[in-house]
């Protein structure tokens, strides 16, 4: 396993795809990161300018002419539905009553409204973005004991209501798009460490964001937005730097607290702040500039109260004293993420070719569950020449549990206090690996279907749990 970890880490660091060209149909939530991933024009304007919105192929591209009319007035209405099914094909670990063989289904309907107010009302450079979702279902990994690398990305949060507000914010685009100022209800992980490539996969360890990036529930991520502000600047055509301030709210992922997403709490609900910073380089390589790459490095300072994973308030092992954990009001996370298109067929469209993707995330060891995570994979669109829009995708992910968590659990196990184990563990947590492969079939315009296979080594980072083999699929329909 050490060799596997070493291979994934090194591969993630040296790996070299084009974002928009490899986004799966139906994932309309990445418009902001797609726009970040596009270089400035060769001769950008100096006036306020709203960059173009995403217009993915859809089943109903221009419903009775309404879409054309709306877009002519700067209004972009997108709707997509995603469904994910998965189930373990082998029996779970015997002797643990709560685990069983089974399958589950989950899905969501996403609705996005972009408005270019420059085009609609003559407000230079101003745009607004509103995202809604409706979710249902659960995830199969809970049946065989894993609570780390969820076998499907869509589960839980979302409200189990007809409409759940995810984000609603405005942005001002200045200097021809070089400077962007944003504010409102936003999701941190939709802005930072974000890539439309991630949801070519189904596993929640990557789809949405690398799971270690959001290692605690004070990090806002889809589908939970919070009050925030962000500034992004492009010092050159192929580089950007961005920073933000996000104000985490208590129980932001709890349906009991904010089931609909429309609870705009005041200062009493704010638990502190999260301050991420990210620098990106986005070159276009090759003789014909067809090989797009995206390289980013970032870090976050969190000023929220987080419990130590080993020491109590008197700096003694909490598993022995059974006292309250020591609280840290400052913690950090850092990440390095890379994707690069390394090959494109001669005389082909920009959508086909092979992209390699990799990354590494590390957390503050005092408060983390996942000390670090690494991933490495590829996306090959046009794997079958006669089907240029299909894609063969593979990803491998490895997570290492923080030493404090492992030591605390070892102490509980040694004293027979199994009921005190954190993180729903039924044994000692050390490390875990998940591998996934799928084949995306472009059924027709706006409709994709992807059979999927996942294998979980050390589910829940526990060596006492059986390796799980999971089969399933992901279907997406871009309606508008």
XYZ file of C-alpha atoms in Angstrom:
480
model
C 0.000 0.000 0.000
C 2.930 2.350 0.595
C 3.971 1.770 -3.007
C 0.443 2.631 -4.180
C 0.473 5.822 -2.118
C 3.906 6.805 -3.458
C 2.811 6.156 -7.044
C -0.366 8.214 -6.707
C 1.415 11.132 -5.030
C 4.261 11.299 -7.544
C 1.832 10.870 -10.440
C -0.323 13.668 -9.105
C 2.679 15.971 -8.893
C 4.060 15.325 -12.381
C 0.850 14.700 -14.352
C 0.024 17.022 -17.049
C -7.196 18.386 -20.645
C -9.247 20.933 -21.487
C -11.984 21.792 -18.996
C -14.943 22.737 -21.066
C -14.268 20.128 -23.727
C -14.348 17.219 -21.287
C -17.241 18.232 -19.044
C -19.914 15.512 -18.862
C -23.346 16.345 -20.174
C -25.772 17.524 -17.508
C -23.228 19.022 -15.116
C -24.227 22.658 -15.455
C -22.899 23.750 -12.063
C -19.358 24.477 -13.236
C -19.930 27.557 -15.345
C -17.762 29.735 -13.103
C -14.776 27.371 -13.142
C -15.089 26.865 -16.902
C -14.870 30.604 -17.380
C -11.832 30.734 -15.122
C -10.304 28.014 -17.269
C -10.475 30.054 -20.469
C -7.547 32.360 -21.269
C -8.174 36.022 -21.985
C -8.471 37.023 -25.646
C -5.194 37.818 -27.353
C -6.128 41.520 -27.270
C -8.554 41.966 -24.354
C -10.656 45.065 -23.976
C -10.136 47.521 -21.121
C -13.831 48.178 -20.586
C -16.201 46.250 -18.277
C -17.151 43.035 -20.046
C -19.216 40.027 -18.932
C -17.562 36.812 -20.228
C -19.862 34.466 -22.193
C -21.944 31.979 -20.226
C -21.902 28.242 -20.768
C -24.350 26.951 -23.407
C -24.088 23.134 -23.331
C -25.826 20.945 -25.931
C -29.373 20.275 -24.733
C -32.363 18.096 -25.546
C -34.427 21.265 -26.027
C -31.873 23.785 -27.298
C -34.443 26.433 -28.257
C -37.876 25.543 -26.897
C -40.332 27.335 -29.231
C -37.737 30.076 -29.691
C -37.708 31.065 -26.014
C -34.023 30.339 -25.416
C -32.922 32.422 -28.385
C -35.102 35.322 -27.222
C -33.867 35.104 -23.629
C -30.192 34.876 -24.604
C -30.582 37.804 -26.959
C -31.537 39.754 -23.823
C -28.719 38.372 -21.673
C -30.765 35.737 -19.810
C -29.436 32.165 -19.731
C -31.725 29.512 -18.229
C -30.186 26.023 -17.830
C -31.759 22.883 -16.419
C -30.298 19.389 -16.110
C -31.066 16.188 -14.274
C -28.478 13.710 -13.003
C -29.162 10.220 -11.675
C -26.632 7.903 -9.990
C -27.087 4.227 -9.103
C -24.603 1.977 -7.303
C -24.512 -1.282 -5.386
C -21.910 -3.613 -3.879
C -21.791 -6.964 -5.650
C -19.933 -8.830 -2.890
C -21.055 -9.542 0.658
C -20.095 -7.044 3.375
C -17.859 -7.872 6.330
C -19.589 -10.523 8.495
C -20.285 -9.924 12.167
C -21.406 -6.282 11.863
C -25.199 -6.256 12.040
C -25.717 -2.850 10.451
C -23.958 -3.766 7.163
C -25.596 -5.667 4.318
C -25.441 -6.203 0.598
C -27.568 -3.733 -1.324
C -27.883 -0.969 -3.880
C -29.160 2.578 -3.852
C -30.182 5.359 -6.182
C -29.808 9.131 -5.892
C -30.363 12.082 -8.157
C -30.901 15.778 -8.541
C -32.424 18.399 -10.791
C -30.228 21.477 -11.209
C -31.552 24.819 -12.398
C -29.299 27.784 -13.127
C -30.173 31.344 -14.042
C -27.414 33.610 -15.374
C -28.249 37.231 -16.187
C -25.941 39.563 -18.082
C -27.162 42.902 -16.761
C -24.884 44.757 -19.139
C -26.842 43.259 -22.022
C -30.243 43.365 -20.290
C -30.205 46.745 -18.564
C -27.006 48.490 -19.605
C -25.157 47.992 -16.267
C -21.534 47.698 -17.475
C -19.801 44.423 -16.597
C -22.425 43.243 -14.083
C -23.880 39.722 -13.955
C -25.812 37.615 -11.458
C -25.842 33.850 -10.944
C -28.543 31.841 -9.162
C -28.418 28.069 -8.650
C -31.215 25.813 -7.383
C -31.301 22.080 -6.843
C -33.712 19.346 -5.840
C -32.174 16.109 -4.538
C -33.328 12.650 -3.523
C -31.936 9.262 -2.512
C -28.921 7.960 -0.604
C -25.611 6.228 -1.308
C -24.721 2.527 -1.243
C -21.339 2.791 0.490
C -23.055 3.118 3.868
C -24.332 -0.426 3.418
C -20.827 -1.936 3.436
C -19.366 0.414 6.035
C -17.617 3.222 4.165
C -18.244 6.844 5.197
C -15.233 8.456 3.487
C -15.363 7.905 -0.304
C -19.082 7.893 -1.029
C -19.895 5.636 -3.952
C -22.107 8.306 -5.529
C -21.684 12.072 -5.330
C -25.361 12.965 -5.002
C -26.745 12.129 -1.583
C -27.961 13.763 1.623
C -27.694 17.557 1.504
C -30.145 19.356 -0.710
C -33.140 19.565 1.510
C -35.577 16.900 0.227
C -37.685 19.808 -0.947
C -38.872 20.856 -4.373
C -36.459 23.804 -4.483
C -33.226 24.266 -2.515
C -31.281 27.491 -3.047
C -27.595 26.716 -3.561
C -26.109 30.049 -4.581
C -27.233 33.574 -5.448
C -24.558 36.179 -6.055
C -23.503 39.070 -8.230
C -20.213 39.826 -9.936
C -18.648 42.849 -11.540
C -16.272 42.169 -14.456
C -13.786 44.992 -14.990
C -10.851 45.610 -17.325
C -12.157 43.293 -20.023
C -12.523 40.402 -17.582
C -9.096 40.767 -15.950
C -10.644 41.796 -12.611
C -13.759 40.121 -11.182
C -15.407 41.129 -7.899
C -18.111 38.805 -6.527
C -20.354 38.739 -3.472
C -23.514 37.117 -2.108
C -24.525 33.578 -1.195
C -21.656 31.497 -2.562
C -20.056 28.060 -2.164
C -16.324 28.097 -1.443
C -15.610 24.784 -3.156
C -17.392 25.918 -6.316
C -14.820 28.716 -6.582
C -11.600 27.168 -5.259
C -10.069 23.760 -6.006
C -12.842 23.428 -8.569
C -12.804 21.754 -11.955
C -15.527 20.609 -14.373
C -13.353 17.541 -14.977
C -14.086 16.124 -11.529
C -17.626 14.964 -12.257
C -16.616 12.837 -15.196
C -16.461 10.475 -12.208
C -19.156 9.418 -9.765
C -17.250 8.882 -6.496
C -17.661 11.688 -3.984
C -13.957 11.602 -3.106
C -13.440 13.659 -6.278
C -16.742 14.587 -7.933
C -17.573 18.051 -6.660
C -14.085 18.606 -5.174
C -11.306 16.477 -3.671
C -12.915 15.285 -0.431
C -9.950 16.230 1.767
C -10.445 19.886 0.771
C -13.756 19.870 2.692
C -12.599 17.737 5.607
C -14.928 19.444 8.094
C -18.457 20.835 7.991
C -17.339 24.472 8.172
C -16.221 24.334 4.523
C -19.098 25.384 2.269
C -19.627 23.192 -0.770
C -22.439 22.324 -3.118
C -25.338 22.417 -2.326
C -24.797 24.822 0.609
C -24.035 28.472 -0.007
C -23.029 31.057 2.609
C -22.313 34.783 2.687
C -19.009 35.418 0.951
C -16.973 37.739 -1.219
C -14.274 36.904 -3.760
C -11.772 38.784 -5.922
C -10.054 37.316 -8.979
C -7.384 38.986 -11.121
C -5.553 37.917 -14.273
C -2.066 39.464 -14.343
C -1.478 37.855 -17.753
C -3.443 36.010 -20.404
C -2.757 32.535 -18.990
C -2.534 33.201 -15.238
C -4.894 34.194 -12.449
C -4.841 34.763 -8.717
C -7.940 34.756 -6.560
C -8.806 35.138 -2.894
C -12.002 35.150 -0.894
C -13.595 35.454 2.522
C -16.377 32.973 3.340
C -18.438 33.040 6.547
C -19.348 29.471 7.623
C -22.673 29.027 9.393
C -23.543 26.535 12.094
C -25.330 23.423 10.816
C -25.200 24.689 7.225
C -25.653 21.124 5.926
C -28.488 20.240 8.299
C -31.962 19.920 6.824
C -33.382 20.795 10.233
C -31.506 24.112 10.213
C -31.722 25.220 6.594
C -33.731 22.695 4.624
C -34.666 25.047 1.782
C -31.454 27.063 1.555
C -33.414 30.292 1.950
C -32.454 30.876 5.588
C -30.244 33.946 5.293
C -28.976 33.993 8.863
C -27.419 37.027 10.431
C -24.242 37.276 12.479
C -25.547 34.957 15.196
C -25.192 31.935 12.908
C -21.708 32.772 11.596
C -19.043 30.615 13.226
C -15.944 32.377 11.897
C -14.341 32.762 8.506
C -12.549 30.798 5.819
C -9.944 32.627 3.714
C -8.750 30.727 0.604
C -6.110 31.918 -1.868
C -5.321 30.245 -5.199
C -2.911 30.864 -8.062
C -3.432 29.273 -11.476
C -1.510 28.873 -14.737
C -3.535 27.781 -17.777
C -1.281 27.288 -20.795
C -2.268 26.237 -24.320
C 0.485 23.883 -25.496
C 1.328 22.250 -28.811
C 1.997 23.602 -32.280
C -1.689 24.385 -32.831
C -2.384 25.310 -29.175
C -4.824 22.410 -28.815
C -3.365 21.009 -25.581
C -4.955 22.994 -22.766
C -3.605 22.657 -19.244
C -4.670 23.913 -15.833
C -2.179 24.093 -12.952
C -3.249 25.505 -9.615
C -1.813 25.807 -6.126
C -3.775 27.123 -3.187
C -4.183 27.295 0.566
C -6.886 28.137 3.087
C -6.765 29.624 6.580
C -9.803 28.744 8.668
C -10.690 30.825 11.700
C -13.379 28.568 13.168
C -13.418 26.416 16.329
C -12.270 22.871 15.506
C -11.635 20.040 17.970
C -8.204 18.461 18.346
C -8.206 14.834 17.219
C -5.931 13.625 20.049
C -5.534 16.065 22.967
C -8.080 17.184 25.526
C -8.342 20.730 26.905
C -5.471 19.981 29.293
C -3.265 18.679 26.459
C -3.576 15.074 27.623
C -4.861 12.177 25.453
C -8.641 12.625 25.342
C -9.211 8.884 24.878
C -7.731 8.346 28.329
C -9.204 11.313 30.202
C -12.572 11.315 28.368
C -12.623 15.113 28.762
C -13.538 17.687 26.148
C -11.147 18.017 23.236
C -8.766 20.929 22.927
C -10.173 23.574 20.569
C -8.140 25.234 17.820
C -9.383 28.514 16.378
C -6.908 28.506 13.490
C -6.261 25.687 11.018
C -5.144 25.309 7.423
C -5.396 23.301 4.186
C -3.216 23.395 1.049
C -3.606 21.881 -2.417
C -1.844 21.319 -5.722
C -3.990 20.351 -8.713
C -2.965 19.692 -12.294
C -4.636 18.623 -15.512
C -3.102 18.629 -18.965
C -4.270 17.457 -22.339
C -1.335 15.389 -23.551
C -2.624 14.099 -26.886
C -5.167 15.076 -29.523
C -5.804 13.229 -32.800
C -4.593 14.997 -35.910
C -7.295 17.036 -37.665
C -9.756 16.310 -34.843
C -12.066 18.614 -32.940
C -10.810 20.209 -29.736
C -13.080 17.926 -27.694
C -11.241 14.667 -28.439
C -7.970 13.466 -26.987
C -6.383 12.330 -23.739
C -6.253 14.362 -20.561
C -4.265 13.419 -17.455
C -5.469 14.716 -14.097
C -3.787 14.603 -10.688
C -3.588 16.386 -7.375
C -2.513 16.424 -3.753
C -4.279 17.904 -0.693
C -2.868 18.213 2.833
C -4.650 19.287 6.041
C -3.662 20.554 9.479
C -2.832 17.315 11.299
C -4.201 18.584 14.653
C -7.828 18.836 13.512
C -8.022 16.726 10.351
C -9.703 13.401 9.719
C -7.904 13.035 6.376
C -4.290 14.133 6.807
C -3.775 14.040 3.043
C -5.357 12.865 -0.197
C -3.804 12.196 -3.611
C -5.456 11.317 -6.916
C -4.337 10.454 -10.436
C -6.325 9.511 -13.531
C -7.134 10.172 -17.157
C -10.034 11.140 -19.406
C -9.946 9.902 -22.998
C -12.681 11.399 -25.139
C -13.007 9.761 -28.530
C -11.611 6.444 -27.281
C -13.567 4.808 -30.104
C -12.829 6.782 -33.266
C -16.340 6.371 -34.652
C -17.774 7.811 -31.396
C -15.801 11.025 -30.787
C -18.080 12.278 -27.967
C -17.828 9.137 -25.826
C -15.203 8.994 -23.071
C -13.254 6.352 -21.178
C -12.375 7.625 -17.670
C -10.172 6.267 -14.875
C -9.241 7.659 -11.462
C -7.313 6.346 -8.468
C -7.549 8.057 -5.061
C -5.693 7.493 -1.805
C -6.453 9.007 1.611
C -4.294 8.888 4.740
C -5.994 9.323 8.110
C -4.448 11.814 10.548
C -2.149 10.192 13.121
C -4.106 11.724 16.016
C -7.323 10.062 14.868
C -5.627 6.677 14.556
C -3.967 6.986 17.978
C -7.219 8.013 19.668
C -9.089 5.097 18.138
C -6.313 2.676 19.117
C -6.655 3.803 22.727
C -10.423 3.286 22.675
C -10.009 -0.191 21.154
C -7.344 -1.169 23.709
C -9.650 -0.215 26.579
C -12.677 -1.921 25.023
C -14.534 1.364 24.484
C -15.625 0.540 20.932
C -18.781 2.613 21.270
C -16.642 5.757 21.559
C -14.985 5.334 18.174
C -15.512 8.482 16.048
C -16.414 8.749 12.353
C -18.802 5.752 12.538
C -15.738 3.526 12.688
C -16.002 -0.160 13.612
C -12.231 -0.607 13.732
C -8.960 1.275 13.490
C -8.821 3.896 10.706
C -5.475 4.227 8.880
C -5.746 4.651 5.091
C -8.043 3.971 2.164
C -7.888 3.739 -1.616
C -10.657 3.893 -4.227
C -10.314 3.175 -7.947
C -13.012 3.968 -10.491
C -13.451 3.382 -14.212
C -16.422 4.283 -16.398
C -17.367 4.718 -20.018
C -19.518 7.711 -20.942
C -21.858 7.008 -23.826
C -23.205 10.078 -25.579
C -26.664 8.715 -26.370
C -27.888 11.792 -28.187
C -27.580 15.544 -27.915
C -27.725 16.452 -24.220
C -28.099 12.841 -23.001
C -25.254 10.716 -21.602
C -25.118 7.342 -19.856
C -22.012 6.018 -18.060
C -21.725 2.440 -16.699
C -19.355 2.564 -13.729
C -17.157 0.264 -11.630
C -15.541 1.175 -8.291
C -13.350 -0.825 -5.929
C -12.901 0.224 -2.285
C -9.744 -0.940 -0.500
C -10.011 -0.545 3.287
C -13.541 0.900 3.301
C -13.798 3.746 5.817
C -9.974 3.483 6.037
C -10.405 0.272 8.088
C -8.393 -2.846 7.339
C -10.952 -4.950 9.187
C -13.560 -4.292 6.463
C -13.685 -6.305 3.263
C -12.710 -4.829 -0.077
C -15.944 -3.756 -1.789
C -16.675 -4.066 -5.510
C -19.351 -1.605 -6.629
C -21.219 -1.504 -9.948
C -23.498 1.275 -11.080
C -24.121 4.029 -13.598
C -24.513 7.750 -13.979
C -27.032 9.276 -16.370
C -27.310 12.951 -17.241
C -29.855 14.867 -19.274
C -29.297 18.503 -20.219
C -32.898 19.652 -20.660
C -32.351 23.319 -21.561
